[in-house]
Amino acid sequence: MPPVDEVTEERAPLEWETPLFHQAIAQFEQAVPYADVSDAIVERLSVPERSLIVAVPIKLDDGRRTVFPGYRVQHSSVLGPTKGGVRYDPHVSLGECAALSMWMTWKCALLRLPYGGAKGGIRCDPRALSLRELQAITRRFTAELLPVIGPQEDIPAPDMATDEQTMAWMMDTYSMQVGHAVPEIVTGKPISIGGSVFRAEATGAGVVMVVERACRRLDWDLAGQRCVVQGFGKVGAVAAQELHDRGAVVVAVSDVSGGLRDETGLDIPSLYAHALEHGHASLAEHEGEHVTNEELLELPCDILVLAALEEQVTGENAPRVKARMIAEGANGPTTLEADAVFAERGVPVLPDILTNAGGVTVSYFEWVQDLGRLFWDRDDIRSKLADKMGDAFDRVWELAEARGMTLRQAALVTGIREVAAALNDRGLYP
Ligand code: NAD
């Protein structure tokens, strides 16, 4: 794929070619030389399998009608149905979904889940929509996706600004169309309709399982480490709570409204309760010492957990980041330039496709439970998750050590090899 500035009229950009997609491709290309896969497979995996843009018309509360753009990209179905979140955000684009779907492919393969990657969303400002309007866009979006989703085709899940209520509306809309309840069409839904216990905490808990393993390998005691967490939503708030529970000192947290810091350690259980009551963008209203998100990233600390959104640490601010370890709870929060800065300084970056894989892993458990109509308890799920995350972490860490790569390269190589092997064995149709 040519760089954007080399695009000519004869070679117009493909619809998903955006900076974030270029980042996903650049990471892929950096990993490929270590993965030992053929050029034909590299070319095949550089392009998403299927990309869909839909119009999502709804009636607003004031009686006006409006149309939102909706997207779903399925990157690879070679290992099984595609799987990935649905986000509501003003920046959602086909390119963003394509990049995120590619990362989902590597993530599922790395965790040895029988899935490929997908991602979707609606370009909207979810905070400007009422509950009724959110329900309307969700149901209409689901109806527009009917030709391409299904329990054996593509299984949506929550992502930014979507939650178990969103999944319940999606499950209901799909079920009404086929004429019977199909809980396995989505994951991350309420327990009352086949959701899994521990799904809501899975991503944040998984982040801390990976951080804990990395500390052990580095001979650090997680208890007492000074941590900063950016993003205080479904991932960040749980990660902060899990760090706090293990005796780590969480010195700063933030959400989109701003951040709070306390050098002696924040009262995370009380902030968590505040976020549950007032939402995931309410820290600025909380009393305490306030910091901006820019300042927060540069605070002195041992472990920086990035759990908000992509492209937060860049070539520009990475030299000022003082953390001794970075954990990517969000997808794509560290740019390639920032990665290079941290590699040079020997700061380990626990990569997104490993570190935030707890969510999709427990989603897989949810799907399996729904298909089997047999449900496991919380302790069972937590321990199965710890086994899966630990196994993937060990494979990544050992490959990185053996081949002198970064943890991101090792995670990508591990995922890419699994997909490439399946593609090789299946061959080319027809
Ligand atoms: P969420 O909407 O529940 O929370 C996002 C949080 O980030 C909120 O607190 C929000 O206020 C904050 N935020 C938004 N913009 C910000 C900014 N500019 N600066 C600081 N904070 C900001 O979403 P989530 O589910 O927690 O997802 C967060 C990230 O984790 C996303 O990148 C998502 O793709 C990724 N992720 C989520 C899951 C999951 O299971 N929810 C799984 C894997 C990866």
Coordinates of C-alpha atoms and ligand atoms in Angstrom, one line a residue:
M1 CA 0.0 0.0 0.0
P2 CA 1.6 3.4 -1.0
P3 CA 2.0 6.1 1.7
V4 CA -0.9 8.6 1.5
D5 CA 1.3 11.3 0.0
E6 CA 2.1 9.0 -3.0
V7 CA -1.5 8.5 -3.9
T8 CA -2.2 9.6 -7.5
E9 CA -5.4 9.8 -9.5
E10 CA -4.5 6.5 -11.1
R11 CA -4.2 5.0 -7.6
A12 CA -7.0 6.5 -5.5
P13 CA -6.9 5.4 -1.8
L14 CA -9.0 2.5 -0.8
E15 CA -11.9 3.5 1.4
W16 CA -10.3 2.2 4.7
E17 CA -6.9 3.8 4.1
T18 CA -6.7 6.2 7.1
P19 CA -3.8 7.0 9.5
L20 CA -5.0 4.4 12.0
F21 CA -5.2 1.7 9.3
H22 CA -1.7 2.7 8.2
Q23 CA -0.6 2.2 11.8
A24 CA -2.1 -1.3 11.8
I25 CA -0.4 -2.1 8.5
A26 CA 2.9 -0.7 9.6
Q27 CA 2.8 -2.8 12.8
F28 CA 1.9 -5.8 10.7
E29 CA 4.8 -5.2 8.2
Q30 CA 7.2 -4.8 11.1
A31 CA 6.2 -8.2 12.5
V32 CA 6.0 -10.1 9.2
P33 CA 9.8 -10.6 8.7
Y34 CA 9.9 -12.6 11.9
A35 CA 6.7 -14.5 11.2
D36 CA 8.0 -16.6 8.3
V37 CA 4.9 -16.4 6.1
S38 CA 4.6 -16.1 2.3
D39 CA 4.1 -12.9 0.4
A40 CA 0.7 -14.1 -0.9
I41 CA -0.5 -14.5 2.7
V42 CA 0.9 -11.1 3.7
E43 CA -1.0 -9.5 0.8
R44 CA -4.2 -11.4 1.7
L45 CA -4.1 -10.4 5.3
S46 CA -3.4 -6.7 4.5
V47 CA -6.9 -6.2 3.2
P48 CA -10.1 -6.7 5.3
E49 CA -12.4 -9.5 4.0
R50 CA -15.6 -7.5 4.0
S51 CA -16.4 -3.8 4.7
L52 CA -19.9 -2.5 5.0
I53 CA -21.2 1.1 5.3
V54 CA -24.9 1.5 6.1
A55 CA -27.2 4.5 6.7
V56 CA -28.9 4.5 10.1
P57 CA -32.0 6.7 9.9
I58 CA -33.9 7.5 13.1
K59 CA -36.5 9.8 14.4
L60 CA -35.2 12.2 17.1
D61 CA -37.1 13.1 20.2
D62 CA -38.0 16.5 18.8
G63 CA -39.7 14.9 15.8
R64 CA -36.9 15.5 13.2
R65 CA -35.5 12.6 11.2
T66 CA -31.8 12.2 10.8
V67 CA -29.3 9.7 9.3
F68 CA -26.1 8.4 10.9
P69 CA -23.4 6.5 9.1
G70 CA -22.8 3.0 10.4
Y71 CA -19.9 0.6 9.7
R72 CA -18.9 -3.0 10.1
V73 CA -15.6 -4.4 8.9
Q74 CA -14.8 -8.1 9.1
H75 CA -11.1 -8.6 8.7
S76 CA -10.6 -12.4 8.5
S77 CA -13.0 -15.4 8.9
V78 CA -10.3 -18.0 8.4
L79 CA -10.4 -19.3 12.0
G80 CA -14.1 -19.0 12.6
P81 CA -16.8 -16.4 12.9
T82 CA -15.6 -12.8 13.2
K83 CA -15.8 -11.1 16.6
G84 CA -15.5 -7.5 17.6
G85 CA -17.0 -4.5 19.4
V86 CA -19.5 -1.8 18.3
R87 CA -18.6 1.8 19.2
Y88 CA -20.6 5.0 19.2
D89 CA -18.3 7.9 18.7
P90 CA -18.0 11.1 16.5
H91 CA -14.7 9.8 15.0
V92 CA -15.9 6.3 13.9
S93 CA -14.9 5.7 10.3
L94 CA -14.3 2.7 7.9
G95 CA -10.6 3.1 8.4
E96 CA -10.8 3.0 12.2
C97 CA -13.0 -0.1 12.0
A98 CA -10.6 -1.7 9.5
A99 CA -7.6 -1.1 11.8
L100 CA -9.4 -2.3 14.9
S101 CA -10.7 -5.4 13.0
M102 CA -7.2 -6.3 12.0
W103 CA -6.0 -6.0 15.6
M104 CA -8.9 -8.2 16.7
T105 CA -7.8 -10.9 14.2
W106 CA -4.3 -11.0 15.7
K107 CA -5.7 -10.8 19.3
C108 CA -8.1 -13.8 18.8
A109 CA -5.4 -15.9 17.1
L110 CA -2.9 -15.0 19.8
L111 CA -5.3 -16.2 22.5
R112 CA -6.1 -19.3 20.4
L113 CA -9.8 -18.4 20.2
P114 CA -11.7 -19.8 17.2
Y115 CA -12.5 -16.4 15.8
G116 CA -11.4 -13.7 13.3
G117 CA -11.5 -10.0 13.9
A118 CA -14.3 -7.5 13.2
K119 CA -15.2 -4.0 14.4
G120 CA -18.1 -1.7 13.8
G121 CA -19.8 1.4 15.0
I122 CA -22.0 4.4 14.3
R123 CA -20.6 7.9 13.8
C124 CA -22.6 9.9 16.4
D125 CA -22.1 11.8 19.6
P126 CA -23.7 9.3 22.1
R127 CA -23.8 11.9 24.9
A128 CA -26.1 14.1 22.8
L129 CA -28.6 11.2 22.3
S130 CA -31.4 10.2 24.7
L131 CA -31.9 6.7 25.8
R132 CA -34.8 6.3 23.4
E133 CA -32.7 7.7 20.5
L134 CA -29.8 5.3 21.4
Q135 CA -32.3 2.4 21.3
A136 CA -33.5 3.5 17.9
I137 CA -30.1 3.8 16.3
T138 CA -29.1 0.4 17.9
R139 CA -32.1 -1.4 16.6
R140 CA -31.9 0.1 13.1
F141 CA -28.1 -0.5 12.9
T142 CA -28.7 -4.1 13.8
A143 CA -31.4 -4.5 11.2
E144 CA -29.0 -3.0 8.6
L145 CA -26.3 -5.6 9.6
L146 CA -28.6 -8.6 9.4
P147 CA -27.2 -9.9 6.1
V148 CA -23.7 -10.1 7.6
I149 CA -24.0 -11.0 11.3
G150 CA -25.0 -14.2 13.0
P151 CA -23.7 -16.6 15.7
Q152 CA -21.6 -18.5 13.1
E153 CA -20.8 -15.4 11.0
D154 CA -20.0 -12.3 13.1
I155 CA -20.7 -11.7 16.8
P156 CA -20.8 -8.1 18.0
A157 CA -19.8 -7.0 21.5
P158 CA -19.7 -3.7 23.5
D159 CA -16.9 -1.1 22.9
M160 CA -16.7 2.6 23.5
A161 CA -20.0 4.1 24.6
T162 CA -21.9 0.9 24.2
D163 CA -22.8 -1.5 27.0
E164 CA -24.9 -4.5 28.0
Q165 CA -28.1 -2.6 27.3
T166 CA -26.9 -1.9 23.7
M167 CA -26.2 -5.7 23.4
A168 CA -29.7 -6.5 24.8
W169 CA -31.3 -4.3 22.1
M170 CA -29.2 -5.9 19.4
M171 CA -30.0 -9.4 20.6
D172 CA -33.7 -8.6 20.8
T173 CA -33.8 -7.1 17.3
Y174 CA -31.9 -10.1 15.8
S175 CA -34.1 -12.6 17.7
M176 CA -37.3 -10.9 16.6
Q177 CA -36.2 -11.2 12.9
V178 CA -35.4 -14.9 13.1
G179 CA -38.4 -15.8 15.4
H180 CA -36.7 -17.2 18.4
A181 CA -34.2 -16.1 21.1
V182 CA -30.6 -16.1 19.9
P183 CA -28.5 -15.2 22.9
E184 CA -25.3 -16.2 21.1
I185 CA -25.6 -13.4 18.5
V186 CA -23.9 -10.9 20.8
T187 CA -21.6 -11.1 23.9
G188 CA -21.4 -8.6 26.8
K189 CA -25.2 -8.8 27.2
P190 CA -27.1 -8.8 30.5
I191 CA -27.0 -12.0 32.6
S192 CA -30.8 -12.2 32.4
I193 CA -30.6 -13.1 28.7
G194 CA -27.5 -15.3 28.6
G195 CA -24.7 -13.0 29.5
S196 CA -21.7 -14.3 31.3
V197 CA -20.9 -13.4 34.9
F198 CA -17.5 -11.7 35.0
R199 CA -17.8 -10.3 31.4
A200 CA -18.1 -6.7 32.6
E201 CA -14.9 -6.9 34.6
A202 CA -13.0 -9.2 32.2
T203 CA -11.0 -6.7 30.2
G204 CA -9.8 -4.6 33.2
A205 CA -9.1 -7.8 35.2
G206 CA -7.2 -9.2 32.3
V207 CA -5.1 -6.1 32.0
V208 CA -4.0 -6.5 35.6
M209 CA -3.3 -10.3 35.1
V210 CA -0.9 -9.3 32.4
V211 CA 0.7 -6.5 34.4
E212 CA 1.1 -8.9 37.3
R213 CA 2.9 -11.5 35.1
A214 CA 5.1 -8.9 33.6
C215 CA 6.1 -7.6 37.1
R216 CA 6.9 -11.2 38.1
R217 CA 9.2 -11.6 35.1
L218 CA 10.9 -8.3 35.9
D219 CA 11.2 -9.1 39.6
W220 CA 9.0 -6.3 40.6
D221 CA 6.4 -6.6 43.4
L222 CA 3.1 -5.3 42.0
A223 CA 2.1 -4.3 45.6
G224 CA 3.5 -0.8 46.1
Q225 CA 4.0 0.1 42.4
R226 CA 2.8 3.6 41.6
C227 CA 0.2 3.5 38.9
V228 CA -1.5 6.0 36.6
V229 CA -4.6 5.0 34.7
Q230 CA -5.9 7.0 31.7
G231 CA -9.6 6.3 31.0
F232 CA -12.0 5.5 33.8
G233 CA -14.6 3.5 31.9
K234 CA -15.4 -0.2 31.5
V235 CA -11.7 -1.1 31.2
G236 CA -9.9 1.7 33.1
A237 CA -12.0 1.8 36.2
V238 CA -11.9 -2.0 36.7
A239 CA -8.1 -2.0 36.0
A240 CA -7.7 0.7 38.7
Q241 CA -9.8 -1.3 41.2
E242 CA -7.9 -4.5 40.5
L243 CA -4.5 -2.7 40.9
H244 CA -5.7 -1.2 44.1
D245 CA -6.9 -4.6 45.4
R246 CA -3.4 -6.0 44.8
G247 CA -1.8 -3.3 46.9
A248 CA -0.6 -1.1 44.0
V249 CA -0.8 2.7 44.7
V250 CA -3.0 4.4 42.1
V251 CA -1.7 8.0 42.1
A252 CA -3.8 9.4 39.2
V253 CA -6.8 8.5 37.0
S254 CA -8.6 10.4 34.3
D255 CA -11.6 10.3 32.0
V256 CA -12.6 12.6 29.1
S257 CA -13.6 15.4 31.6
G258 CA -10.1 15.5 33.2
G259 CA -8.0 13.8 35.8
L260 CA -7.4 13.5 39.6
R261 CA -4.2 12.9 41.4
D262 CA -3.1 12.1 44.9
E263 CA 0.6 11.3 45.5
T264 CA -0.4 9.2 48.6
G265 CA -2.8 7.1 46.5
L266 CA -6.4 7.8 45.4
D267 CA -9.4 6.2 47.1
I268 CA -10.2 4.0 44.1
P269 CA -13.3 2.3 45.5
S270 CA -14.9 5.6 46.2
L271 CA -14.0 7.0 42.7
Y272 CA -15.4 3.7 41.2
A273 CA -18.7 4.2 43.0
H274 CA -18.7 7.8 41.8
A275 CA -18.2 6.7 38.2
L276 CA -21.0 4.1 38.5
E277 CA -23.4 6.7 39.8
H278 CA -22.4 9.7 37.6
G279 CA -21.0 8.1 34.5
H280 CA -17.7 7.5 32.8
A281 CA -17.0 11.2 32.2
S282 CA -17.6 12.8 35.6
L283 CA -14.2 12.9 37.3
A284 CA -13.9 16.6 36.8
E285 CA -16.8 17.1 39.1
H286 CA -15.2 15.1 41.9
E287 CA -13.2 17.0 44.6
G288 CA -9.5 16.6 44.8
E289 CA -6.3 17.8 43.0
H290 CA -7.1 18.0 39.3
V291 CA -4.8 17.4 36.3
T292 CA -5.3 17.5 32.6
N293 CA -5.1 14.4 30.5
E294 CA -1.9 15.7 28.9
E295 CA -0.3 16.2 32.4
L296 CA -1.5 12.9 33.6
L297 CA 0.4 10.9 30.9
E298 CA 3.7 12.6 32.0
L299 CA 3.4 12.1 35.8
P300 CA 6.2 10.2 37.5
C301 CA 5.0 6.6 38.1
D302 CA 6.0 3.0 37.6
I303 CA 3.1 1.7 35.5
L304 CA 1.0 3.7 33.1
V305 CA -2.2 2.0 32.1
L306 CA -3.7 3.5 28.9
A307 CA -7.4 2.6 28.9
A308 CA -9.1 5.5 27.0
L309 CA -8.6 5.5 23.3
E310 CA -6.1 5.3 20.5
E311 CA -3.1 7.5 19.7
Q312 CA -2.6 8.9 23.2
V313 CA 1.2 8.5 23.5
T314 CA 2.9 9.8 20.4
G315 CA 6.5 10.7 19.2
E316 CA 5.8 14.1 20.6
N317 CA 4.9 13.3 24.3
A318 CA 6.6 9.9 24.6
P319 CA 10.0 11.4 25.5
R320 CA 8.3 13.1 28.5
V321 CA 6.5 9.9 29.8
K322 CA 8.3 8.8 33.0
A323 CA 6.6 5.5 33.5
R324 CA 8.8 2.4 33.8
M325 CA 6.2 0.2 32.1
I326 CA 3.2 0.9 29.8
A327 CA 0.1 -1.3 29.7
E328 CA -2.3 -0.9 26.8
G329 CA -5.8 -1.5 28.0
A330 CA -7.1 0.5 25.0
N331 CA -6.6 -0.4 21.4
G332 CA -3.8 1.4 19.6
P333 CA -3.0 4.0 22.4
T334 CA 0.7 4.1 21.6
T335 CA 1.8 5.2 18.1
L336 CA 4.7 3.7 16.2
E337 CA 6.9 6.7 16.9
A338 CA 6.2 6.3 20.7
D339 CA 6.9 2.6 20.5
A340 CA 10.4 3.4 19.1
V341 CA 11.1 5.9 21.9
F342 CA 10.1 3.2 24.5
A343 CA 12.1 0.5 22.8
E344 CA 15.2 2.7 22.8
R345 CA 14.8 3.5 26.5
G346 CA 14.0 -0.2 27.4
V347 CA 10.6 0.6 28.7
P348 CA 8.4 -2.5 28.2
V349 CA 5.1 -1.8 26.4
L350 CA 2.5 -4.6 27.2
P351 CA 0.7 -4.6 23.8
D352 CA -3.0 -4.1 23.4
I353 CA -3.7 -7.4 21.5
L354 CA -2.4 -9.3 24.6
T355 CA -3.1 -6.9 27.4
N356 CA -6.8 -6.2 26.7
A357 CA -7.7 -9.6 25.4
G358 CA -9.6 -10.5 28.6
G359 CA -12.8 -9.1 27.1
V360 CA -12.8 -11.1 24.0
T361 CA -11.7 -14.2 25.9
V362 CA -14.7 -14.0 28.3
S363 CA -16.9 -13.2 25.3
Y364 CA -15.8 -16.5 23.8
F365 CA -16.7 -18.2 27.1
E366 CA -20.1 -16.4 27.0
W367 CA -20.7 -17.6 23.4
V368 CA -19.7 -21.2 24.3
Q369 CA -22.0 -21.1 27.3
D370 CA -24.9 -19.8 25.2
L371 CA -24.4 -22.4 22.5
G372 CA -24.3 -25.2 25.1
R373 CA -27.0 -23.6 27.3
L374 CA -24.8 -24.4 30.3
F375 CA -23.5 -21.7 32.6
W376 CA -20.3 -21.5 34.7
D377 CA -19.8 -19.5 37.9
R378 CA -17.6 -16.5 38.5
D379 CA -14.6 -18.3 40.0
D380 CA -14.6 -20.8 37.1
I381 CA -14.5 -18.1 34.6
R382 CA -11.9 -16.0 36.4
S383 CA -9.6 -19.0 36.6
K384 CA -10.2 -20.0 33.0
L385 CA -9.4 -16.4 32.0
A386 CA -6.2 -16.4 34.1
D387 CA -5.1 -19.7 32.4
K388 CA -5.7 -18.3 28.9
M389 CA -4.0 -14.9 29.6
G390 CA -1.1 -16.6 31.3
D391 CA -0.5 -19.0 28.4
A392 CA -0.6 -16.2 25.8
F393 CA 1.6 -13.9 28.0
D394 CA 4.3 -16.7 28.4
R395 CA 4.4 -17.5 24.7
V396 CA 4.8 -13.7 23.9
W397 CA 7.4 -13.1 26.6
E398 CA 9.5 -16.1 25.6
L399 CA 9.4 -15.3 21.9
A400 CA 10.4 -11.7 22.6
E401 CA 13.4 -12.9 24.7
A402 CA 14.4 -15.6 22.3
R403 CA 14.4 -13.3 19.2
G404 CA 15.2 -10.0 20.8
M405 CA 11.9 -8.4 19.7
T406 CA 9.6 -6.0 21.4
L407 CA 6.6 -7.5 23.2
R408 CA 4.4 -5.9 20.5
Q409 CA 6.3 -7.6 17.7
A410 CA 6.3 -10.9 19.5
A411 CA 2.5 -10.7 20.1
L412 CA 1.8 -9.8 16.5
V413 CA 4.1 -12.6 15.2
T414 CA 2.4 -15.1 17.5
G415 CA -1.1 -14.1 16.2
I416 CA 0.0 -13.8 12.6
R417 CA 1.6 -17.2 12.6
E418 CA -1.7 -18.9 13.8
V419 CA -3.8 -17.2 11.1
A420 CA -1.2 -17.8 8.4
A421 CA -1.0 -21.5 9.3
A422 CA -4.8 -21.9 9.0
L423 CA -4.8 -20.0 5.6
N424 CA -2.1 -22.2 4.3
D425 CA -3.9 -25.4 5.3
R426 CA -7.3 -24.2 4.0
G427 CA -5.8 -23.1 0.6
L428 CA -7.3 -20.7 -1.9
Y429 CA -11.0 -21.1 -2.9
P430 CA -12.0 -21.9 -5.6
Ligands
NAD1 P1 -15.7 3.3 27.9 O1 -16.5 4.2 27.0 O2 -16.4 2.5 28.9 O3 -14.6 4.2 28.6 C1 -13.8 5.0 28.0 C2 -13.2 5.9 29.0 O4 -12.2 6.8 28.4 C3 -14.2 6.9 29.7 O5 -13.8 7.1 31.0 C4 -14.0 8.2 28.9 O6 -14.4 9.3 29.6 C5 -12.5 8.1 28.7 N1 -12.0 9.0 27.7 C6 -12.5 9.2 26.4 N2 -11.7 10.1 25.8 C7 -10.7 10.4 26.6 C8 -9.6 11.3 26.5 N3 -9.4 12.1 25.4 N4 -8.8 11.4 27.6 C9 -9.0 10.6 28.7 N5 -10.0 9.8 28.8 C10 -10.9 9.7 27.8 O7 -14.9 2.4 26.9 P2 -14.1 1.1 27.3 O8 -14.9 -0.1 26.9 O9 -13.5 1.2 28.7 O10 -12.9 1.1 26.2 C11 -11.7 1.8 26.4 C12 -10.7 1.3 25.4 O11 -10.5 -0.1 25.6 C13 -11.1 1.4 23.9 O12 -9.9 1.6 23.2 C14 -11.6 0.0 23.6 O13 -11.5 -0.3 22.2 C15 -10.7 -0.8 24.4 N6 -11.2 -2.1 24.8 C16 -12.4 -2.3 25.4 C17 -12.8 -3.6 25.8 C18 -14.0 -3.8 26.6 O14 -14.3 -5.0 26.9 N7 -14.8 -2.8 26.9 C19 -12.1 -4.7 25.3 C20 -10.9 -4.5 24.7 C21 -10.5 -3.2 24.4

